[in-house]
Coordinates of C-alpha atoms in Angstrom, one line a residue:
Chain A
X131 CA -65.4 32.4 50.5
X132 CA -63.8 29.6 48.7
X133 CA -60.3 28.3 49.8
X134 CA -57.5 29.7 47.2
X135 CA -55.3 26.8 46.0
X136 CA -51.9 28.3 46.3
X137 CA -48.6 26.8 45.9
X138 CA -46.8 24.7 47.4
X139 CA -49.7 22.8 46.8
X140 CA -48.7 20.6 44.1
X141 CA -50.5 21.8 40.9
X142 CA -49.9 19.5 38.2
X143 CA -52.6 17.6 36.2
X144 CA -52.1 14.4 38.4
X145 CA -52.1 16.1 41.4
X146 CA -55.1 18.1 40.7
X147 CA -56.8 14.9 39.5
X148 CA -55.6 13.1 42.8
X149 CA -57.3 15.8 45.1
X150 CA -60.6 16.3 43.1
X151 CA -61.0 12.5 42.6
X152 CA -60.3 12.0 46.5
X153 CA -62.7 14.2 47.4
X154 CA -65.4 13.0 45.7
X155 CA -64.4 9.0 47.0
X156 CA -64.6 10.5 50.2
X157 CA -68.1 12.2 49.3
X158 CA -68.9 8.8 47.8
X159 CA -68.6 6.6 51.2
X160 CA -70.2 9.6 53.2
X161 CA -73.0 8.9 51.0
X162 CA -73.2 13.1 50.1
X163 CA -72.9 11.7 46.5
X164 CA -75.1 8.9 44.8
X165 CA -74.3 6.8 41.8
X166 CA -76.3 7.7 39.1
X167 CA -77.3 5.7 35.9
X168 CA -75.8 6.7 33.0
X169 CA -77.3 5.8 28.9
X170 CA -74.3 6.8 26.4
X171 CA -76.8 6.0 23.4
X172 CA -74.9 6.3 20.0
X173 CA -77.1 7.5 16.8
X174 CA -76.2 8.5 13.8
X175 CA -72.3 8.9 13.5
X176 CA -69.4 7.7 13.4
X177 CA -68.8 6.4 17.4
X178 CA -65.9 8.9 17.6
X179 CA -67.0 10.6 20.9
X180 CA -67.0 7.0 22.5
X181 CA -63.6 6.8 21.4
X182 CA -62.1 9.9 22.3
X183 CA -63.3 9.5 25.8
X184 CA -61.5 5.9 26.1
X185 CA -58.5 8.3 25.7
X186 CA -59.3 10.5 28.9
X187 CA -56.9 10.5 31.5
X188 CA -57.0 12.2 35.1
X189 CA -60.0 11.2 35.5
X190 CA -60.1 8.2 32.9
X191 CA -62.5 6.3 31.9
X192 CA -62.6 3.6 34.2
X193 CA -62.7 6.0 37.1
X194 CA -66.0 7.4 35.7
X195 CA -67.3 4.0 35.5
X196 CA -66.7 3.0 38.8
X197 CA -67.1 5.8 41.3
X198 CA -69.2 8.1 38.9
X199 CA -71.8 6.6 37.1
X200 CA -73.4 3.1 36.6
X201 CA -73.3 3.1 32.7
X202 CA -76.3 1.1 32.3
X203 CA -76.5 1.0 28.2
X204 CA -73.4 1.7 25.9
X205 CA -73.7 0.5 22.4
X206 CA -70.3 0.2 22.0
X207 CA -68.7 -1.0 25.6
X208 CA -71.8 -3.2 27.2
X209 CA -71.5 -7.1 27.0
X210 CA -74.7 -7.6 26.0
X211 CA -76.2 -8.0 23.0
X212 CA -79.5 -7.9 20.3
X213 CA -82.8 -8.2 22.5
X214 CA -81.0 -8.2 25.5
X215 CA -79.2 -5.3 25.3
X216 CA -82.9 -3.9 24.1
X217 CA -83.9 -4.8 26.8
X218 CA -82.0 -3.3 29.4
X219 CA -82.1 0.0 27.9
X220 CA -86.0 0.0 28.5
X221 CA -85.4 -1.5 31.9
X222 CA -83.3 2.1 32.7
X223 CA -86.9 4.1 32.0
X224 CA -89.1 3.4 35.2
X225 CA -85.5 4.9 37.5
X226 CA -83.6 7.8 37.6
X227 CA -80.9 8.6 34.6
X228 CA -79.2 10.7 33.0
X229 CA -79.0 10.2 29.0
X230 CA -75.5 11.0 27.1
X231 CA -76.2 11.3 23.3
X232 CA -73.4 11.4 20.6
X233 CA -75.2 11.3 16.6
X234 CA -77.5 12.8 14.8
X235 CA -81.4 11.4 14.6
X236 CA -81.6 10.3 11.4
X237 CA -85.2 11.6 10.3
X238 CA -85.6 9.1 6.6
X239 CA -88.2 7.1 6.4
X240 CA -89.8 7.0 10.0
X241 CA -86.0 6.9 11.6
X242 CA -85.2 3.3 9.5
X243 CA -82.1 4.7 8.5
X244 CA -80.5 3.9 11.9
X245 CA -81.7 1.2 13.3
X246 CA -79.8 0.5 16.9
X247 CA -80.8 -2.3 17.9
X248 CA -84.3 -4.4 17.9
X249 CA -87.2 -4.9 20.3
X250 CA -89.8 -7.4 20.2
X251 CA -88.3 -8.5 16.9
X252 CA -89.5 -5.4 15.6
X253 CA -86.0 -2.9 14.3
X254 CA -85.5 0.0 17.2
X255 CA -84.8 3.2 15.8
X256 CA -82.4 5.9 16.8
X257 CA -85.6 8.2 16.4
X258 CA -87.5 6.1 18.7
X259 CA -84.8 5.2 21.5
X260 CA -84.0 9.2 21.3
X261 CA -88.0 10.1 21.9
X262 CA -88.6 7.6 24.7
X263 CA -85.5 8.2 27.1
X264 CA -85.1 12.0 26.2
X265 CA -88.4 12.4 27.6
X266 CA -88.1 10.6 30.9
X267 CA -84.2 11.5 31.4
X268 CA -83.6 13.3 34.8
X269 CA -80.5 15.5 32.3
X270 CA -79.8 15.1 28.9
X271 CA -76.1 15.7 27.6
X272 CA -76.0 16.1 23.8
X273 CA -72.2 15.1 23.0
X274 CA -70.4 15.8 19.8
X275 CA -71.1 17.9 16.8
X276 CA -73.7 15.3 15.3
X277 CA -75.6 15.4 18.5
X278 CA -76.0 19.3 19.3
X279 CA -75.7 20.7 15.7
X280 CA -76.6 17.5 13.0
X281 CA -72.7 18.0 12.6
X282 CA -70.8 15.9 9.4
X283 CA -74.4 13.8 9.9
X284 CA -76.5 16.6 8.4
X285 CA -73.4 17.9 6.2
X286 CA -75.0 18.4 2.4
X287 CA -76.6 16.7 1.1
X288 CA -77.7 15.0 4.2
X289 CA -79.1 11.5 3.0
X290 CA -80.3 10.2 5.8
X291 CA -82.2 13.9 7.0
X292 CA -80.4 13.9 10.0
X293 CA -81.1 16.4 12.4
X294 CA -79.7 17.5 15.8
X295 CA -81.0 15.8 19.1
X296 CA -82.9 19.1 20.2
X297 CA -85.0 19.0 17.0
X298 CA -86.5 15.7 18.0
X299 CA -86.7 17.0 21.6
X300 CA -87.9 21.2 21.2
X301 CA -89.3 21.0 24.5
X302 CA -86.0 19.5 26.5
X303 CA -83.8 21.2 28.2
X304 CA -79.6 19.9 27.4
X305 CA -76.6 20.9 27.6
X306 CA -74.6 20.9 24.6
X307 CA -71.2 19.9 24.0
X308 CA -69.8 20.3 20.6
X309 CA -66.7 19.4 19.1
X310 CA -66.0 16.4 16.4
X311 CA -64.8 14.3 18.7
X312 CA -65.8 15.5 21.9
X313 CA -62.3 16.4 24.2
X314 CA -62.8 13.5 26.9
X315 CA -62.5 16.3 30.0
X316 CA -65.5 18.3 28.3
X317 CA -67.6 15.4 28.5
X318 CA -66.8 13.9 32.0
X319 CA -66.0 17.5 33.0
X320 CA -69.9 18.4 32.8
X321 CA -71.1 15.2 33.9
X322 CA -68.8 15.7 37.3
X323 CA -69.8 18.9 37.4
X324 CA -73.8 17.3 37.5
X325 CA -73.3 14.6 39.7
X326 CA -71.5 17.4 42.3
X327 CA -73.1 20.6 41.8
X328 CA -75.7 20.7 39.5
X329 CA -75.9 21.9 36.0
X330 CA -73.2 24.1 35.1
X331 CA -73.4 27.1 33.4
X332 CA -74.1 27.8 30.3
X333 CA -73.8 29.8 27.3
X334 CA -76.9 30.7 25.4
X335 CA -76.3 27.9 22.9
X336 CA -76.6 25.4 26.0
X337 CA -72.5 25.0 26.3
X338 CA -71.1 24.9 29.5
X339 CA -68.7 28.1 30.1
X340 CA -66.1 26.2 31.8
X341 CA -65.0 24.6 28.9
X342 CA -66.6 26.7 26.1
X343 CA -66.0 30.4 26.6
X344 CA -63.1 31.6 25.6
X345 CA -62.6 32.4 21.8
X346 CA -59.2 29.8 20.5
X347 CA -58.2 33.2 19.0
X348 CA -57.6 35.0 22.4
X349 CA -55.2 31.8 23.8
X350 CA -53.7 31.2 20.5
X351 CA -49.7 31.1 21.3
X352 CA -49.4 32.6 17.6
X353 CA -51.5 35.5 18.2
X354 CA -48.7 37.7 18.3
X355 CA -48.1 37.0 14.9
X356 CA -51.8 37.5 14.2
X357 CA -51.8 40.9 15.5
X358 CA -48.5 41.8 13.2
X359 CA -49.6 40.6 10.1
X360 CA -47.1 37.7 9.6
X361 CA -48.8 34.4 8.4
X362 CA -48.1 31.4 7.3
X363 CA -47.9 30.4 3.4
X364 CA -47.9 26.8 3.8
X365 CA -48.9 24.1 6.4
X366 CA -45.8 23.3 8.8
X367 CA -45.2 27.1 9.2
X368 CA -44.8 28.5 13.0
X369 CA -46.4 31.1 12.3
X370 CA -50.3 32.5 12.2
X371 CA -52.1 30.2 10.1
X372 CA -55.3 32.8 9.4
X373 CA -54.2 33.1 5.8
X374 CA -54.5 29.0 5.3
X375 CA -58.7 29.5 6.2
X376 CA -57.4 28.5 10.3
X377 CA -61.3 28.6 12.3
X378 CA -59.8 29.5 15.7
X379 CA -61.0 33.3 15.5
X380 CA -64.9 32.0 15.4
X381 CA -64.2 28.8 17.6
X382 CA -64.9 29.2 21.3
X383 CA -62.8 26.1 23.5
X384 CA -60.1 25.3 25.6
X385 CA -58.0 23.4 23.0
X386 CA -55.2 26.2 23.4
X387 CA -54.3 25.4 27.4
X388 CA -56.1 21.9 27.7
X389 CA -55.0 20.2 24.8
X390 CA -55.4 16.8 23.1
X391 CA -54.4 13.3 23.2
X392 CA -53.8 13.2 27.1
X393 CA -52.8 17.1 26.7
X394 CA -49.9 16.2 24.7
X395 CA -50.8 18.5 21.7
X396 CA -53.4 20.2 19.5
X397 CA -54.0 21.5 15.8
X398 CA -52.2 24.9 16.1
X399 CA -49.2 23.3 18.3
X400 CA -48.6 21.0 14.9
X401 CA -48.6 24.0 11.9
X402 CA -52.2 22.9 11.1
X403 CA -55.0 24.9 11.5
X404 CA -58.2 24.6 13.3
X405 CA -60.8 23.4 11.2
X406 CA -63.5 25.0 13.6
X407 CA -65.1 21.2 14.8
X408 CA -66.6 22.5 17.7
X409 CA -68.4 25.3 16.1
X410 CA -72.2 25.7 15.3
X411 CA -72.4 24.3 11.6
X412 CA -69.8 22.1 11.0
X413 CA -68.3 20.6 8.7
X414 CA -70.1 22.9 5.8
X415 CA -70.0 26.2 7.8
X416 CA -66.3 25.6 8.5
X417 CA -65.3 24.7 5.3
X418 CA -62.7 25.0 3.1
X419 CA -60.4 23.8 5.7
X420 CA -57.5 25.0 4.0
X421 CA -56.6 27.4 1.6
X422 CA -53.4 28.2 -0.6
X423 CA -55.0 30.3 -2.8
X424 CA -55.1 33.2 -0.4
X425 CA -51.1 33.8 -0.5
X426 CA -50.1 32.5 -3.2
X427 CA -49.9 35.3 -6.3
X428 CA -50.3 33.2 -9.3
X429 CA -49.3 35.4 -12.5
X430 CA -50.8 35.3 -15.7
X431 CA -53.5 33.7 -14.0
Chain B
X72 CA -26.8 45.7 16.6
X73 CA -29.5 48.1 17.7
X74 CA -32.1 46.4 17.1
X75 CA -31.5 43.8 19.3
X76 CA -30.8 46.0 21.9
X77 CA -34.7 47.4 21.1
X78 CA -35.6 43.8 21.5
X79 CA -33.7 42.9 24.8
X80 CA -35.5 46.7 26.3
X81 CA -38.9 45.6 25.2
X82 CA -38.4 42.0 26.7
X83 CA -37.6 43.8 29.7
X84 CA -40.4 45.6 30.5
X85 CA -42.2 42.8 29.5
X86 CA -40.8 40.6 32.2
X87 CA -41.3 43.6 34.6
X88 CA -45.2 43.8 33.1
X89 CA -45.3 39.9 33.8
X90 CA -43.6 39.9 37.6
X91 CA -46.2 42.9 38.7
X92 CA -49.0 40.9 37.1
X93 CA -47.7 38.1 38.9
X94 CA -47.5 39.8 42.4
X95 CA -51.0 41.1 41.6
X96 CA -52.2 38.1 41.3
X97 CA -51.1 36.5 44.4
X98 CA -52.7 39.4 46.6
X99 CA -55.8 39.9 45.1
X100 CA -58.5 37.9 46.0
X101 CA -60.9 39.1 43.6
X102 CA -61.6 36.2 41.3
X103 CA -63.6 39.5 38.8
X104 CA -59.8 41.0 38.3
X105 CA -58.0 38.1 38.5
X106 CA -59.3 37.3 34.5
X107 CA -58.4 40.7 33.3
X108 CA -54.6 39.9 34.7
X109 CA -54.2 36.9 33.6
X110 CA -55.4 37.8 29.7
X111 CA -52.7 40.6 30.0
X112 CA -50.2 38.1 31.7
X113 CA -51.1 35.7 28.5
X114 CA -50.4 38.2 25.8
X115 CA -47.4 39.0 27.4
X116 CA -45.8 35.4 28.0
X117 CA -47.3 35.4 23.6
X118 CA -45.2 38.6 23.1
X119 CA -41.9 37.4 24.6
X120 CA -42.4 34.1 22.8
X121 CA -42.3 36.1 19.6
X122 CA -39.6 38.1 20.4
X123 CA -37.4 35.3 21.6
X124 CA -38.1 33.7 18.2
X125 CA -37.3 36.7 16.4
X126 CA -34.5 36.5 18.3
X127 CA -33.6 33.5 17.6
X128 CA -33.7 33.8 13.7
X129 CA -31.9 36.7 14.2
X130 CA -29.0 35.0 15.9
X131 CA -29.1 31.8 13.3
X132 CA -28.8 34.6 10.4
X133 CA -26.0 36.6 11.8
X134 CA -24.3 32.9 12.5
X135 CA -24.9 31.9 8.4
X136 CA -23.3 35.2 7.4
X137 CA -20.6 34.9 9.7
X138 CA -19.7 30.8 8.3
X139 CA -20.0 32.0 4.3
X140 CA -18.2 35.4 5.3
X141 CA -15.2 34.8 7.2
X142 CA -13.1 37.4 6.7
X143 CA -14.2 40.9 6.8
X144 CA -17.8 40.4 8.7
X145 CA -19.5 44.2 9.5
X146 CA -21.5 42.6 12.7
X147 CA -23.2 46.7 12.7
X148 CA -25.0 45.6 9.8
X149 CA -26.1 42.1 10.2
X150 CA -28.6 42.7 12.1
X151 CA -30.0 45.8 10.6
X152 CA -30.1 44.2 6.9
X153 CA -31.2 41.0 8.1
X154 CA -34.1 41.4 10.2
X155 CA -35.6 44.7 10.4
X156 CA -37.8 45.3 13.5
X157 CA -41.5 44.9 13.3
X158 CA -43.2 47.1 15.5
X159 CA -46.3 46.2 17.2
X160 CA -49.3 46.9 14.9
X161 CA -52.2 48.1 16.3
X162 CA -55.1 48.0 13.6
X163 CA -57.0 51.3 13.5
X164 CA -59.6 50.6 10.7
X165 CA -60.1 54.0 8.2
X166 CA -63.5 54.7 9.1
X167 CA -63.2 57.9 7.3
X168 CA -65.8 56.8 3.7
X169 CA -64.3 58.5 0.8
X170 CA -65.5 61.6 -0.6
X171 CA -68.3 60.8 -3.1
X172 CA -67.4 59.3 -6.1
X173 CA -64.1 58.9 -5.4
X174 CA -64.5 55.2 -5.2
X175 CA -67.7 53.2 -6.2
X176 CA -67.6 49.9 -7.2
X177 CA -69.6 47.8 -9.3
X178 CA -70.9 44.2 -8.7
X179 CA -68.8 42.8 -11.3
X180 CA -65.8 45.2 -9.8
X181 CA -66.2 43.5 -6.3
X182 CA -66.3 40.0 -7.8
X183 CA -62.4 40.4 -8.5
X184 CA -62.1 41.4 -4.6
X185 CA -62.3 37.6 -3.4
X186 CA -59.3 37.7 -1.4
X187 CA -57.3 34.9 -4.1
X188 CA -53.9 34.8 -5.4
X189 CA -53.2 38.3 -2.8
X190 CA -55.6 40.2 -3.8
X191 CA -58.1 42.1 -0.9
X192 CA -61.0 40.6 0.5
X193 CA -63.9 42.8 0.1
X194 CA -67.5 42.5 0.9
X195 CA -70.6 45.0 0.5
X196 CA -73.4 45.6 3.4
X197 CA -76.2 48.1 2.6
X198 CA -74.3 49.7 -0.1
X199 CA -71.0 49.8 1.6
X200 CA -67.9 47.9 0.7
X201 CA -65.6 47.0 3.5
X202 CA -62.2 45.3 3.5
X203 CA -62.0 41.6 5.4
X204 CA -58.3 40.8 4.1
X205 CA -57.1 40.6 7.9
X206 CA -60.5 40.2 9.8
X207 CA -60.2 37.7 12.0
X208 CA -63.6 36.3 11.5
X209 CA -63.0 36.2 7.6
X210 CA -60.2 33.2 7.8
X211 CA -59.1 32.7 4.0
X212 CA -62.0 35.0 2.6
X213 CA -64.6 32.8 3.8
X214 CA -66.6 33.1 6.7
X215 CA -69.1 30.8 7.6
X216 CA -69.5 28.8 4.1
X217 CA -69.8 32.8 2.9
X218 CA -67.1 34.1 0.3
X219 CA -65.8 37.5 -0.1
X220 CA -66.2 39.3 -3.2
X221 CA -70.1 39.8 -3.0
X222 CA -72.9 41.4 -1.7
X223 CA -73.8 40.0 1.4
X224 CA -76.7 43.1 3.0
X225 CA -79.4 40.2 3.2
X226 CA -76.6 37.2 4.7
X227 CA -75.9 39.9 7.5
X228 CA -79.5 41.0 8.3
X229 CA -80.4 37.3 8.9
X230 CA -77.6 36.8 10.8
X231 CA -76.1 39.9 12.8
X232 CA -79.3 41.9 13.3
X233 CA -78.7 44.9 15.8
X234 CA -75.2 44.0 15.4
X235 CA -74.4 47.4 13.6
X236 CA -71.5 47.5 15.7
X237 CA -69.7 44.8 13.7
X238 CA -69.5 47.3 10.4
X239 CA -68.1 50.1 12.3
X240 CA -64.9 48.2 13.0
X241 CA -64.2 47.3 9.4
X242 CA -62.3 49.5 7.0
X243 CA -64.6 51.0 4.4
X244 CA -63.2 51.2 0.9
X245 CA -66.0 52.4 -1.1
X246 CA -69.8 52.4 -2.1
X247 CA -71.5 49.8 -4.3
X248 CA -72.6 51.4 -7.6
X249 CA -76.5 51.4 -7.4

């Protein structure tokens, strides 16, 4: 049976942090845990997962770099550049890795509209780098909308025929982890959970339970106000924000309890509702993202 | 006055509710009850957050009409005319369809239901039309890129098939006219 954390045991965020992160430094020197190689490859998009995880705190970034993973290619973080960097991302292929993925594949013209880097003086496409390390990655972690859905990449009228990651790879197995951007503890969250237990569990849409299960709607502080019928009229108002078009009754995430920005706040906790960026489908399934039409009674209309 | 005496009862029982939930909790071992508690516990800390508020406005109200009204304040009806009570709704849709022509709308008739300006939020399945005004999956009338006001018996095929269940907790308000 597994041991019960109960208090006095300090249970903040640090100390939580502190214990988990100790154990696995411990597992670390024992050698019960290796390093693996990460590949953060970034597609089509707009590089925001990258940044939100910069923000992630307990554990941060820096811990995942040095006692998780070696990140081995990073378009956005690595020091080198052009052919070289080219060239170390095909130097990952005959080892072990695991490939993290935030953007869509751009489809357009044989994958030309993005180019990542180039190889042999020849252009690398996203298409390309996406086929040749999603077929010899040991996991594959699509990260952010773009990634696991096509996401604001594939939004109409999709220019660049963008598509999700799983599209290009139908008979790879990933987990998916939506949201535009990615909370920071979702991402290194499931790639913990990898390097310690295994995959974690998942929904049938490949996202991880842990993080992904429980409808916004059924954590919402304001649900009280939900269930009596009292809504807001106009952003800034404390109360339920269904009436303004709010997305937390079809979004399933932790944003409620985790939180954002170091867990300092989220979209409900400022009078603004949940535009729903973790769903299946966004942006155009989501949107309008706000309505005042709905309460507003407009006469001789 | 009364009602905030109904408030301070109902907080009550709700801090009684969240101290056995709490006790529960740190006996039980069974991690397949502990989620059901804690949900419960999680409404209940959401309900006494709403009450306190309603408290609160409550208390800044009675405080405004006492400033503006110095002299002869009646604090028996401040409360009472200020803030009635709202109980807790539970929504039981009418399931109940409506004798036979005693409702039937038309396409054009339903296009007017889009949920705008205060109006209802209706849509029609297989010759039914049901009211999404306060379903939670039909956020400002629109429901994934869908909205209301139209006949949507092919959108929910494609989508919710075998999902039956879904119309049988909406409230019906009519037929579509054939």
């Amino acid at each position: 049976m597994k041991k019960v954390v109960l208090p006095p045991e300090s249970l903040t965020n640090e100390a939580i942090a502190a214990r988990l992160t100790n154990a696995a430094d411990e597992n670390l020197k024992k050698g019960l845990i290796n390093k693996r190689n990460l590949v953060y490859l970034e597609l089509n998009g707009c590089s925001g997962n990258i940044i939100s995880l910069l923000n992630g705190q307990n554990p941060s970034f820096e811990y995942t770099l040095n006692s998780l993973v070696d990140l081995r290619y990073s378009n956005s973080l690595m020091a080198a550049e052009g052919e070289r960097a080219s060239e170390k991302l095909m130097a990952v292929l005959d080892e072990d890795f695991i490939l993290a993925v935030e953007g869509a594949v751009a489809l357009k013209n044989n994958g030309l509209y993005n180019v990542i880097g180039s190889l042999d003086g020849q252009p690398l496409t996203g298409l390309q780098a996406a086929t040749i390390l999603g077929e010899r990655a040991s996991h594959i972690l699509a990260v952010g909308a773009c990634a696991t859905h096509g996401g604001v990449s594939a939004a109409k009228p999709n220019p660049s025929e963008s598509v999700s990651l799983q599209q290009v790879l139908l008979d790879r197995e990933m987990i998916k982890l939506p949201g535009c951007p990615v909370n920071p503890d979702w991402f290194l969250g499931t790639l913990a959970h990898l390097l310690l237990y295994g995959e974690p569990e998942t929904d049938n849409l490949g996202r991880p339970l842990m993080f992904y299960s429980t409808l916004i709607h059924d954590r919402c502080p304001r649900r009280p106000f939900f269930d009596r019928g009292i809504f807001a009229e106009k952003l800034g108002d404390k109360t339920c924000l269904f009436k303004l078009g709010c997305r937390g009754p079809v979004t399933r995430t932790d944003c409620p309890t985790r939180q954002w920005n170091g867990r300092v706040n989220w979209p409900i906790g400022d009078d603004t509702p949940c535009i729903g960026c973790s769903q299946f489908g966004f942006p155009d399934a989501m949107a309008p993202f706000i309505s005042f039409d709905t309460t507003r009674v407009v006469k001789d209309e | 006055m009364q009602n905030i005496a109904l408030i301070r009862l109902q907080m009550n029982h709700l801090v009684t509710q969240a101290r056995q939930d709490i006790h529960s909790l740190s006996v039980m071992n069974d991690s397949s009850d502990n989620s059901q508690t804690l949900q419960r516990l999680w409404d209940t800390v959401s309900t006494m957050h709403f009450l306190s508020e309603m408290l609160a406005n409550q208390a800044m109200m009675a405080g405004y009409y006492f400033s503006t009204v110095p002299a002869p304040a009646l604090p028996a009806q401040t409360g009472t005319a200020a803030q009635p009570v709202v109980p807790p709704v539970t929504p039981l849709p009418n399931q109940t369809l409506p004798p036979p022509g005693e409702r039937t709308l038309t396409l054009q008739e339903l296009e007017t239901y889009d949920g705008k300006n205060g109006r209802p939020a209706y849509v029609a399945v297989g010759g039914v039309v049901y009211d999404v005004t306060n379903n939670r999956a039909w956020a400002a009338a629109t429901h994934f890129g869908l909205v209301a006001g139209k006949d949507y018996t092919a959108e929910f095929a494609s989508c919710h098939a075998g999902q039956e269940s879904i119309l049988a907790t909406l409230p019906i308000v009519g037929r579509l006219a054939e």
